Structure formats: structure tokens, C-alpha cells
Short mmCIF file of C-alpha atoms in Angstrom, two decimals:
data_model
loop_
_atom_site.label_atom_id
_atom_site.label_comp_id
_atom_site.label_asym_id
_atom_site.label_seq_id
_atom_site.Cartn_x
_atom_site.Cartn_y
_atom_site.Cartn_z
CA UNK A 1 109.68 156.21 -17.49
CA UNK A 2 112.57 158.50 -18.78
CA UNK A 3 113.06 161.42 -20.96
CA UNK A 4 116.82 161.21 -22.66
CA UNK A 5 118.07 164.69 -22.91
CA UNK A 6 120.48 165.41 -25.14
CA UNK A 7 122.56 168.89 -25.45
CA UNK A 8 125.82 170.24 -26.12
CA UNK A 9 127.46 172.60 -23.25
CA UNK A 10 128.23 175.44 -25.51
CA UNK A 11 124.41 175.61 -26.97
CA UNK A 12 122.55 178.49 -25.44
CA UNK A 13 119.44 176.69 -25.90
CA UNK A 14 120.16 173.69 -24.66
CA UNK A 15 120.97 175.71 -21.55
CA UNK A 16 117.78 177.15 -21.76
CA UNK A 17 116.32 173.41 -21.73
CA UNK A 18 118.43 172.45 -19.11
CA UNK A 19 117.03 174.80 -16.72
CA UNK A 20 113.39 173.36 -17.37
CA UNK A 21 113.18 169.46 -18.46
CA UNK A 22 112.94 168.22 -15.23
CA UNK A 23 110.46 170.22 -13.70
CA UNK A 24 108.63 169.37 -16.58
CA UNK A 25 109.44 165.79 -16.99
CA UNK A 26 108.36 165.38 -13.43
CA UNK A 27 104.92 167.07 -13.66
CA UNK A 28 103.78 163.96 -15.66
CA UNK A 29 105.82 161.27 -13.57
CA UNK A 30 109.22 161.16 -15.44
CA UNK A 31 112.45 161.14 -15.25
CA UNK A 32 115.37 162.43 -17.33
CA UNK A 33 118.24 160.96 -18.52
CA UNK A 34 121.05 163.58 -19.54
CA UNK A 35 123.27 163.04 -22.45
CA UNK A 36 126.36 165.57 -23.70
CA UNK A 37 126.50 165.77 -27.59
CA UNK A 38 129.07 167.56 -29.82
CA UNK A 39 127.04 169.21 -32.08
CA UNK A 40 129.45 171.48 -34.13
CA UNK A 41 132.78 168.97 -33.75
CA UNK A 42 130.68 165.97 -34.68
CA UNK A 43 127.34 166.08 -35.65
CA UNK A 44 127.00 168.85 -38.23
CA UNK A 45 130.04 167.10 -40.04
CA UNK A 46 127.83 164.59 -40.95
CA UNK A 47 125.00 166.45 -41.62
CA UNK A 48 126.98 168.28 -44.38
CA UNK A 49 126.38 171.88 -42.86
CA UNK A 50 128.40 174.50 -41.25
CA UNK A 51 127.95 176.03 -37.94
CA UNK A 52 124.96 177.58 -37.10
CA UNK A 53 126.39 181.00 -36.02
CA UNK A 54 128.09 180.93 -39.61
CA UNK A 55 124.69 180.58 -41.67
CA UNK A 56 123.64 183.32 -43.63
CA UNK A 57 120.16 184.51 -42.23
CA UNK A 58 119.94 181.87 -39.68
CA UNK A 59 122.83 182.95 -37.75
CA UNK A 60 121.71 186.14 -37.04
CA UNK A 61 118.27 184.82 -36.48
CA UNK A 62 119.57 182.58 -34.10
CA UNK A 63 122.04 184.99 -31.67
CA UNK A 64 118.43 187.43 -31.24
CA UNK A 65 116.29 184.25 -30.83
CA UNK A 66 118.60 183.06 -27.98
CA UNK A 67 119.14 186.70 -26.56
CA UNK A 68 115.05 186.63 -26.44
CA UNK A 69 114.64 183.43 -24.55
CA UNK A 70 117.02 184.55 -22.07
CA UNK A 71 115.21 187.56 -21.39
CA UNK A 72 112.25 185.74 -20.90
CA UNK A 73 113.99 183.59 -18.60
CA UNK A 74 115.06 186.56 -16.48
CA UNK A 75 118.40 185.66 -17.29
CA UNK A 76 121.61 188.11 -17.46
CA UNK A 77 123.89 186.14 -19.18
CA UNK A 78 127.55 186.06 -18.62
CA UNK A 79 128.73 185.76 -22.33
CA UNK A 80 127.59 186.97 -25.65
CA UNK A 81 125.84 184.49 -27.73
CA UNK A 82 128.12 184.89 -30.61
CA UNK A 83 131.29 184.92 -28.77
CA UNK A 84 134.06 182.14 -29.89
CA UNK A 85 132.86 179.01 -28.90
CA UNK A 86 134.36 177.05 -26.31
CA UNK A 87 135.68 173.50 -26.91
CA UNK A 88 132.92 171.60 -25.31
CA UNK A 89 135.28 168.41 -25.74
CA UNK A 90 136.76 168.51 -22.12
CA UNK A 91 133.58 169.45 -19.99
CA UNK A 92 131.87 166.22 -21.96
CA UNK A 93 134.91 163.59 -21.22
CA UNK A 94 134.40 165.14 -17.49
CA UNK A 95 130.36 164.69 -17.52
CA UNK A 96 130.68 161.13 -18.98
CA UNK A 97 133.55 159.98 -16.50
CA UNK A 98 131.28 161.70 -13.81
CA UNK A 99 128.21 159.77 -15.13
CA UNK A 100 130.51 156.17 -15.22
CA UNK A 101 131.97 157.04 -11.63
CA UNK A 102 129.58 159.46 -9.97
CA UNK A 103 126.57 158.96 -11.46
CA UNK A 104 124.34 160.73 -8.43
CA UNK A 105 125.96 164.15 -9.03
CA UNK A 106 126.50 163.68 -12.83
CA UNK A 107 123.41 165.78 -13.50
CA UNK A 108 124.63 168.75 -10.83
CA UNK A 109 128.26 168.50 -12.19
CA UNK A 110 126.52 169.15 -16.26
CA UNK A 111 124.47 172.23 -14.72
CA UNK A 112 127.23 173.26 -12.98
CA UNK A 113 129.36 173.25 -16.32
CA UNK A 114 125.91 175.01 -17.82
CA UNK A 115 126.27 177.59 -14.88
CA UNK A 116 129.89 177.89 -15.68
CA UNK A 117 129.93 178.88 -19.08
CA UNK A 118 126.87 180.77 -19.84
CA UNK A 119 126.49 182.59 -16.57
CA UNK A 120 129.74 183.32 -15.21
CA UNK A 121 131.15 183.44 -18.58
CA UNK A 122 133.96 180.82 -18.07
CA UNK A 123 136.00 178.81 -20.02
CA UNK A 124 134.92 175.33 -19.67
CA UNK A 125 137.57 173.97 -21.96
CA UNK A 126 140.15 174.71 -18.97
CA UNK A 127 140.41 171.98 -16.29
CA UNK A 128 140.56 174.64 -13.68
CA UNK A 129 136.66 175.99 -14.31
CA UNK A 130 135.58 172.19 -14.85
CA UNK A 131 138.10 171.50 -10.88
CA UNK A 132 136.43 174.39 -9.73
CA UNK A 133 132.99 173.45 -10.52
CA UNK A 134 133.38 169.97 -8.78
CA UNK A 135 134.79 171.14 -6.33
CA UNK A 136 131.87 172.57 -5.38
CA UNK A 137 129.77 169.68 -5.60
CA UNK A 138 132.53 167.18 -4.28
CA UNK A 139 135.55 168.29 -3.49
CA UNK A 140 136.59 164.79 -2.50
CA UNK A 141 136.47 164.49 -6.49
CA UNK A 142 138.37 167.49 -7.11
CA UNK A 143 141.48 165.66 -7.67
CA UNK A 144 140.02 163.18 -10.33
CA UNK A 145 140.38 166.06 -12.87
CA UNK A 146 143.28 164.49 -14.72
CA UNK A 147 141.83 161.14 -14.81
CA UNK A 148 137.88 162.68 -15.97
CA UNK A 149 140.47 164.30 -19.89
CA UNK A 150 141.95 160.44 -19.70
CA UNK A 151 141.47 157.79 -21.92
CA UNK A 152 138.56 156.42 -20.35
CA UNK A 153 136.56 159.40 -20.33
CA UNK A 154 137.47 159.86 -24.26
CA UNK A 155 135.83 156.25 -24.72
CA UNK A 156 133.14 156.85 -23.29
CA UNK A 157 132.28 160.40 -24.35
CA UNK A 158 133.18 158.95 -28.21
CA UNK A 159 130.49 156.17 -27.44
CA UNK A 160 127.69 158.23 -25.95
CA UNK A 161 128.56 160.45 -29.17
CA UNK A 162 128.06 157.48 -31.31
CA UNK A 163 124.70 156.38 -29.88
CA UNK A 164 123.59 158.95 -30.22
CA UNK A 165 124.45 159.84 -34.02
CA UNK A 166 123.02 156.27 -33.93
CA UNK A 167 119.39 157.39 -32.22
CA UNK A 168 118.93 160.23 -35.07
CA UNK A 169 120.47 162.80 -32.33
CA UNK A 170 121.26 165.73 -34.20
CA UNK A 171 120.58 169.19 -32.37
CA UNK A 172 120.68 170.72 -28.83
CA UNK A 173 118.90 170.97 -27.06
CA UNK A 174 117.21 166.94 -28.56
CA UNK A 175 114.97 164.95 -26.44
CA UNK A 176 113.73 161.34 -27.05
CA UNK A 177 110.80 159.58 -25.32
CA UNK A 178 111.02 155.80 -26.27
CA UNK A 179 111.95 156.48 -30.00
CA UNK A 180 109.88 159.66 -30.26
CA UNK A 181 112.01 162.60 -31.41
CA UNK A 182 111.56 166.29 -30.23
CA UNK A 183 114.19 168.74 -31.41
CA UNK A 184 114.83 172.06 -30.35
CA UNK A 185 113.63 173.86 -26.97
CA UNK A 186 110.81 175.74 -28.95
CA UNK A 187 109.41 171.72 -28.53
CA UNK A 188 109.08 171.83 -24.61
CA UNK A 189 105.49 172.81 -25.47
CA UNK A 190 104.63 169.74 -27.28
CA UNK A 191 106.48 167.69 -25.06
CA UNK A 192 105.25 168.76 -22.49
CA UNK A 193 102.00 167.42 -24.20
CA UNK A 194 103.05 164.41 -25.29
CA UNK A 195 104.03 162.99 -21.97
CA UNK A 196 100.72 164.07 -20.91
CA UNK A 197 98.55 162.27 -23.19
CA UNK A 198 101.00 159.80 -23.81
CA UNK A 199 101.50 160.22 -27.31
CA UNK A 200 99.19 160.90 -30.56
CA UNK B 1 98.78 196.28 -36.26
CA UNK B 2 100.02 193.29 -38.31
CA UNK B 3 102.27 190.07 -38.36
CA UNK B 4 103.44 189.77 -41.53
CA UNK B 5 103.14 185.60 -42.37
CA UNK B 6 105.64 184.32 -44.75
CA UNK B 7 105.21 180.75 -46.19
CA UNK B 8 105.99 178.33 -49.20
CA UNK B 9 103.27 176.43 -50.25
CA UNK B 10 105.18 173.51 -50.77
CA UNK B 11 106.16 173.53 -46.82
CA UNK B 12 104.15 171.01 -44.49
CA UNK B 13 104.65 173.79 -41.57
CA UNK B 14 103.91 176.65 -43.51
CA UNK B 15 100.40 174.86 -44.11
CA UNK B 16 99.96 173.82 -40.55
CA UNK B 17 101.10 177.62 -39.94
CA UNK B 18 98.21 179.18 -42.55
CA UNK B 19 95.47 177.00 -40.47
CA UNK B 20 96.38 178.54 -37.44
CA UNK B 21 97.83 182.58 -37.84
CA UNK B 22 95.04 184.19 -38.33
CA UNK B 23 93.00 183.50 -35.38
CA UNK B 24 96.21 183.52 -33.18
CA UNK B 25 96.64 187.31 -34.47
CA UNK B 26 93.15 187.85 -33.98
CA UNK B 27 93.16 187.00 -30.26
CA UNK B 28 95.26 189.99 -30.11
CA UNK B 29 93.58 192.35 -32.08
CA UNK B 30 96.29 192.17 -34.77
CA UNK B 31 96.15 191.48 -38.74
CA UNK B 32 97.96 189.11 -40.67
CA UNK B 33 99.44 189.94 -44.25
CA UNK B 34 100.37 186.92 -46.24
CA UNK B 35 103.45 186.56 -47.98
CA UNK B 36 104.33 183.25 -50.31
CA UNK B 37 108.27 182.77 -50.14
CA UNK B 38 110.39 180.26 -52.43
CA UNK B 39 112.51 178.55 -49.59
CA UNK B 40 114.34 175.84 -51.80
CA UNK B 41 114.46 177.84 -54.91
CA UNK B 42 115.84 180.85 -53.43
CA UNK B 43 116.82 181.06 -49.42
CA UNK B 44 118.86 177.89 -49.10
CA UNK B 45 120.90 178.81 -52.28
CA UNK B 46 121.32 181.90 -50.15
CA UNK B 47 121.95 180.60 -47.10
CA UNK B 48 124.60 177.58 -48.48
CA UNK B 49 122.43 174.75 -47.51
CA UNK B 50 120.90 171.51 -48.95
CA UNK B 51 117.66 171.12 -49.09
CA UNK B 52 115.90 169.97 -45.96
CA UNK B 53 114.75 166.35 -46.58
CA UNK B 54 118.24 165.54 -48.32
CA UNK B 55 120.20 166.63 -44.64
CA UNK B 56 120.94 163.47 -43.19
CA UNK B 57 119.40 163.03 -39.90
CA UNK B 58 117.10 166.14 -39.93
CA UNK B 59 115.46 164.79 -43.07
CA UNK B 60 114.07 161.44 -41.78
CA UNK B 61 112.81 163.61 -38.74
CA UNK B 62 111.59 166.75 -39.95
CA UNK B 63 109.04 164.11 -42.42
CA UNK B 64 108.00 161.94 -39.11
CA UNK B 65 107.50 165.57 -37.28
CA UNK B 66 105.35 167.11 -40.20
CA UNK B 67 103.18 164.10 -39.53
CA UNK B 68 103.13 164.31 -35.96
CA UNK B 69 101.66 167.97 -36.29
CA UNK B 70 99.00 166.54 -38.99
CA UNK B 71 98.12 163.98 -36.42
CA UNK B 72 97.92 166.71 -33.59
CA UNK B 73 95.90 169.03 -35.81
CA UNK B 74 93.33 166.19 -37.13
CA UNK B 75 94.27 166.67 -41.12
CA UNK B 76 94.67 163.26 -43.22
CA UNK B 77 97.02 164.82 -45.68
CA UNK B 78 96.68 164.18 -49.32
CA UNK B 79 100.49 163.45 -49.98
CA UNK B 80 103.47 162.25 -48.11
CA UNK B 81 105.40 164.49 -47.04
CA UNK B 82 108.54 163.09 -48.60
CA UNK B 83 106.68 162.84 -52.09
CA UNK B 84 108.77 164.82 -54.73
CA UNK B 85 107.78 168.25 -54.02
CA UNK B 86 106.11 170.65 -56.87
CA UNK B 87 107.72 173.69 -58.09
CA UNK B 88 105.97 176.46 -56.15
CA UNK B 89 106.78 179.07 -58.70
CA UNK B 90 103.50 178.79 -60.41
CA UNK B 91 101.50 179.33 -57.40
CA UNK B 92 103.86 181.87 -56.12
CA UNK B 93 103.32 183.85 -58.93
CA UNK B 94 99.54 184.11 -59.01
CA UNK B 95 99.08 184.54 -55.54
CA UNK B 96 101.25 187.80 -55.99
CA UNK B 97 99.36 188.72 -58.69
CA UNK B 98 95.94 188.20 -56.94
CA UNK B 99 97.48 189.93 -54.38
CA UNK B 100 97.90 192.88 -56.53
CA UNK B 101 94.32 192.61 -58.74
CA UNK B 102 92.04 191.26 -56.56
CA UNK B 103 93.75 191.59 -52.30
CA UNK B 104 90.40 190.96 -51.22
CA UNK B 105 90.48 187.44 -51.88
CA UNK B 106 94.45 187.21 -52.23
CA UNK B 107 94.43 185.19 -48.62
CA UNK B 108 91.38 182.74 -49.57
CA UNK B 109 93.24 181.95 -53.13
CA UNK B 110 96.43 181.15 -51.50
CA UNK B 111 94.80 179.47 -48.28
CA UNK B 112 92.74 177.16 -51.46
CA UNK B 113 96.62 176.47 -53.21
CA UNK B 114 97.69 175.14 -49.31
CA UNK B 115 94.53 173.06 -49.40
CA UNK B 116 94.90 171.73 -53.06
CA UNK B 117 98.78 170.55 -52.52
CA UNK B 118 98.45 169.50 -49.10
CA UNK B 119 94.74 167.78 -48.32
CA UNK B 120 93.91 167.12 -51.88
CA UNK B 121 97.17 166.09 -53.45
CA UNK B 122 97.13 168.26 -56.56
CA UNK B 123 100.12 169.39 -58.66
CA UNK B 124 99.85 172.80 -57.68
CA UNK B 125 102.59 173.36 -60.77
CA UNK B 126 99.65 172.89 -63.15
CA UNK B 127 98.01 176.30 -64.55
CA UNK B 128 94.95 173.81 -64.66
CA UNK B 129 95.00 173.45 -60.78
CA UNK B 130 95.23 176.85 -59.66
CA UNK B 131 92.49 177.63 -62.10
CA UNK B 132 89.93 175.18 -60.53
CA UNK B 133 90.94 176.53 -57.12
CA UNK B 134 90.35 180.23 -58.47
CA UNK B 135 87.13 179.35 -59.99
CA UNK B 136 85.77 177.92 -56.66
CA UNK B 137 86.31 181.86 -55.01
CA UNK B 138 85.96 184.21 -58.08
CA UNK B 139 84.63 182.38 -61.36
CA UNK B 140 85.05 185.70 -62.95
CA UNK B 141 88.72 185.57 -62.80
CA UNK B 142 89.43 182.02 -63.44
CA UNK B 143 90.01 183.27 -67.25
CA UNK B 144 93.06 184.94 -65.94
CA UNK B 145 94.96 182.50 -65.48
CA UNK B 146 97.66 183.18 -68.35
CA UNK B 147 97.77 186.84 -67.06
CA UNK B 148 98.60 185.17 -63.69
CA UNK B 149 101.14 183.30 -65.21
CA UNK B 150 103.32 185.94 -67.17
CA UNK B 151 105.83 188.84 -66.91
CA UNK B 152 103.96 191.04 -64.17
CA UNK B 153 103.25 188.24 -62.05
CA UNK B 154 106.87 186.85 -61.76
CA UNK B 155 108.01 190.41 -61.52
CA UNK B 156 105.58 190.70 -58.20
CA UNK B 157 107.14 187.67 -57.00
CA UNK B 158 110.74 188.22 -57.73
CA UNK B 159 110.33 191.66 -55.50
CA UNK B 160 108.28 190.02 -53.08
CA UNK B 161 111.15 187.20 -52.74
CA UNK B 162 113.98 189.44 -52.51
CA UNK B 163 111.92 192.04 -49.84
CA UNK B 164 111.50 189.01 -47.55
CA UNK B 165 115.15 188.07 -47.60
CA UNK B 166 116.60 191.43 -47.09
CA UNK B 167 114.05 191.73 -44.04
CA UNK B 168 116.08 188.36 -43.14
CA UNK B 169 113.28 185.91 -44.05
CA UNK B 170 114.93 182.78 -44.45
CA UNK B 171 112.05 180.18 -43.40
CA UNK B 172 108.42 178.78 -43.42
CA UNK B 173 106.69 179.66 -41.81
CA UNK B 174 108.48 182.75 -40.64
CA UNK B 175 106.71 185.81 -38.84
CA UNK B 176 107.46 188.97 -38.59
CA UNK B 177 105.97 191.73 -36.08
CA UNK B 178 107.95 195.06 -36.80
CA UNK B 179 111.23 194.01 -36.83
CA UNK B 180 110.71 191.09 -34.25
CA UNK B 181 111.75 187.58 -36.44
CA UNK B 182 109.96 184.27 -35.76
CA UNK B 183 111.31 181.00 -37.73
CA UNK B 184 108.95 177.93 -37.48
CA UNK B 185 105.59 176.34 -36.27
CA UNK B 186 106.99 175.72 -33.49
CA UNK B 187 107.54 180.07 -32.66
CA UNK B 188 103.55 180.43 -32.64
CA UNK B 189 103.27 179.88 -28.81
CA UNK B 190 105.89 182.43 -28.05
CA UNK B 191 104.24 184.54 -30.82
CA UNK B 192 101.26 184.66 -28.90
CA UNK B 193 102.85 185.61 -26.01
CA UNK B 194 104.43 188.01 -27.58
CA UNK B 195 101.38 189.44 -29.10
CA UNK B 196 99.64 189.17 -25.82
CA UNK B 197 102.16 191.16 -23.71
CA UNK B 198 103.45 193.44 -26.24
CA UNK B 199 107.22 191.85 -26.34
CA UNK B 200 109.69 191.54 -23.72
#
């Protein structure tokens, strides 16, 4: 039984959830597929709205809201919340390729990337953070770097991109158990529920 | 202390939200003022955005996660969620002016609108409803309806409206405690821990 995870690198609280869904997934026996989404270069296009961070009211709302679940989390993040964005682009053709090629250190190449940007601060759009970050995992890998921005990993990061659109995947962090939908991480709560009574 | 609870009466959450605040405060030795916002009327023209249930993608599963909270919280609801939704003006307007003539029983009035729209099915538009759901808490009153209804009552609510969005309400439910913003059903576990340990 699998939780499918969906979140976009450069979403604070899909950071947040990445730090969490699998202890919490496991506590009721599953496991957790990851997926990386484009939220702002895809998604919101077809949802007709503009970034999030650009939203009158929300987008303040949203840079303390993150700020507060950090704290929470006892974490001292490396970047502001409402710094430029990053072009998450790169770091998902890497994670896909990684996932087609690698798929047993897939999962610690995406939290590395997590790691990466919103604790050290990097820029995960440069293939030197995403070489340096597998090079820690795998530095037998290291020199795939080129291939992981090639064609192949465009493909498949367009595909995953597409399914996902195609699943009602709109948000990050997103989570799906069988077809049930769970947006946001303020859901980890009822998730965590819902894989415990299996459903309602 | 307070949390100051801002809803539309027309939104599924801020229902689920009015069942569920005031103990939640309680537990904490707090207060809860009630304030009725216009979210489609006013905020989103604000904020640049369509309404909810006509964004692609988040429409289809905000109305399948409205019923998943009925389900969780044992209510048959009286309408579909997606039914064409009433103008909440009406109702707006007389809770603000109950609020101002008669506070004591401001909260009951406007928890008996939530329960006429949402578990009964009523047109809460209709000067006709919100008189039968007066006369059930203060027959006394129910002649007031017209006064309810006219320039001092959509003066209350115009203020009342444009207070909440320059405290940055932009939601419902939305909570505020001090200056500390909380968007959504979903916030009311974190608002109780943040009630319980005084914020972090």
C-alpha cells in the first residue's frame, strides 16, 4: 500500500511534508511514492491564477504561515521564504532521471535537493548544487549530471508532470491514497487518519 | 482573551468551522467573537481570483473535500455543495445588525443562518428565512426584519467587511488571535496548539 507524494522543490511546505510523510506513512504500514511537480511553471497556468507569493492577502499570509511551521519544526532556514524562486525545472529532470536509473536513492537524491535549497540556501537550478548533492549520495553518479538536464530526463519529467495534471494534482505539498485527494501539509492530520481507519 | 472567527455563511468550511471554534477556544480559556465575511463578493475581487469552484482542478476537489469533512463530522448536509450558492448579503447584514441590537444572541442567530443554508437547505437570501430562524431565538424581534434589512445594517456590514480585509482577512474560515492569521479548517489543530502553548 502506497502514499503518492507529490511536491515541487521550491515549495516551503512541501519541504515541510517531506520531512514527515514517511514516518507517518509507515506508522500505519505504508509506503510512499515521491513525485516532483511544477507548480508555478505548469500547474497554476492552467488553473488560471498567478503565483502564490504574488496574491494579494494570501501572499503575505502565506510567507508568515511557512515562517511559523518552520519554527515549529525547529528549523533555521537557509533562505527567506519570499526570496526569487529558483527554477525547479533542472533539480526535477535530475529526480526523474534518478528515479528511471537509480530508483533506490531517488528519494535521498529529492531530500537532498530539499536540503539543498531550503537549508543551505543553494541554487538548485545550477548543475553544480544538484553534482554536489549526488555526489554525496553516489559519487559514482556524479558524472551523469549532463545526461540527468538531457532529453530523456525532459520526457520523463514532462510525463510525470502530465499524470499528474491528469490525477487532479494541483498543489505542494499533494498526496493521493488510491484516488483519495489530500492537499496541502495542514492535511497530514487527516491523513494521518485516514490511513488509520482506512477511509470514511 | 479572544480568537476573533471570521466566516461566510455560504462557505462549507466556515460551517464545519462554526461547529467546532467555540469549544476549541474554550479548552483554552479563550472567547470567540464572530465575524460574517463576504469572500466571493468582496476578497477574491480583491485578491484577483476566480471564484473557488470555477478554478479548474481545485474546484472538483475542494466540493469532494467539503464532503469528506461532512462525512468525518457526521452532518447529512441539506445541499450539495456545488449547488448555486445564495447571495450572503442578506444574512450578512442582519447578523451585523443583531450583532449591534441584540450581541447576546448575535452568535445563536448566525450559528441558526449556518444551520438553515447548510443542514436544512434554505435560501438564506430570503428575508422570509432569516425571519423564521430569528423567531425560533427571539420571537420578539422577528418583526425586525426590514430594519435588519436596510441602510444601518449594510452600513455595519460594509465596515465590518472592509475591517477584516485591512486586518488581512482574506478566507473562511479565517482566525485571528492578536495579530496571529489562521486561513482554513484545516488551521484549527495548529490553532489549538497555539492556544494551548501560548504561540511559538
Amino acid at each position: 500500500m502506497c502514499v503518492d507524494f507529490y511536491f515541487d522543490f521550491i515549495s516551503p511546505f512541501g519541504f515541510f511534508a517531506s520531512l514527515q510523510i514517511d514516518a507517518l506513512a509507515a506508522r500505519h504500514g505504508y509506503g510512499v511514492r515521491w513525485h516532483s511537480m511544477l507548480i508555478g511553471v505548469s500547474v497554476l497556468k492552467v488553473m488560471g491564477m498567478k503565483p502564490l507569493l504574488e496574491t494579494p492577502l494570501k501572499g503575505p499570509y502565506t510567507v508568515r504561515d511557512a515562517q511559523r511551521h518552520a519554527r515549529k519544526l525547529g528549523l533555521q532556514l537557509g533562505r527567506k521564504v519570499d526570496d526569487p524562486l529558483a527554477d525547479p525545472r533542472p533539480a526535477g529532470k535530475a529526480f526523474h532521471w534518478m528515479q528511471q536509473h537509480e530508483p533506490r536513492i531517488s528519494k535521498a537524491f529529492a531530500q537532498g535537493v530539499f536540503h539543498a535549497y531550503w537549508m543551505d540556501g543553494k541554487d538548485i537550478s545550477q548543475a553544480q548544487v544538484l553534482t554536489e548533492v549526488l555526489a554525496d549520495l553516489c559519487p559514482a553518479r556524479s558524472g551523469d549530471i549532463a545526461a540527468m538536464q538531457g532529453e530523456e530526463a525532459a520526457a520523463l519529467l514532462r510525463q510525470s508532470v502530465d499524470a499528474s495534471l491528469a490525477r487532479g494534482v494541483f498543489g505542494s505539498p499533494f498526496f493521493l491514497v488510491g484516488d483519495e485527494p489530500f492537499f496541502g501539509v495542514e492535511k497530514l492530520g487527516q491523513l494521518d487518519e485516514w490511513l488509520a481507519g482506512g477511509g470514511w
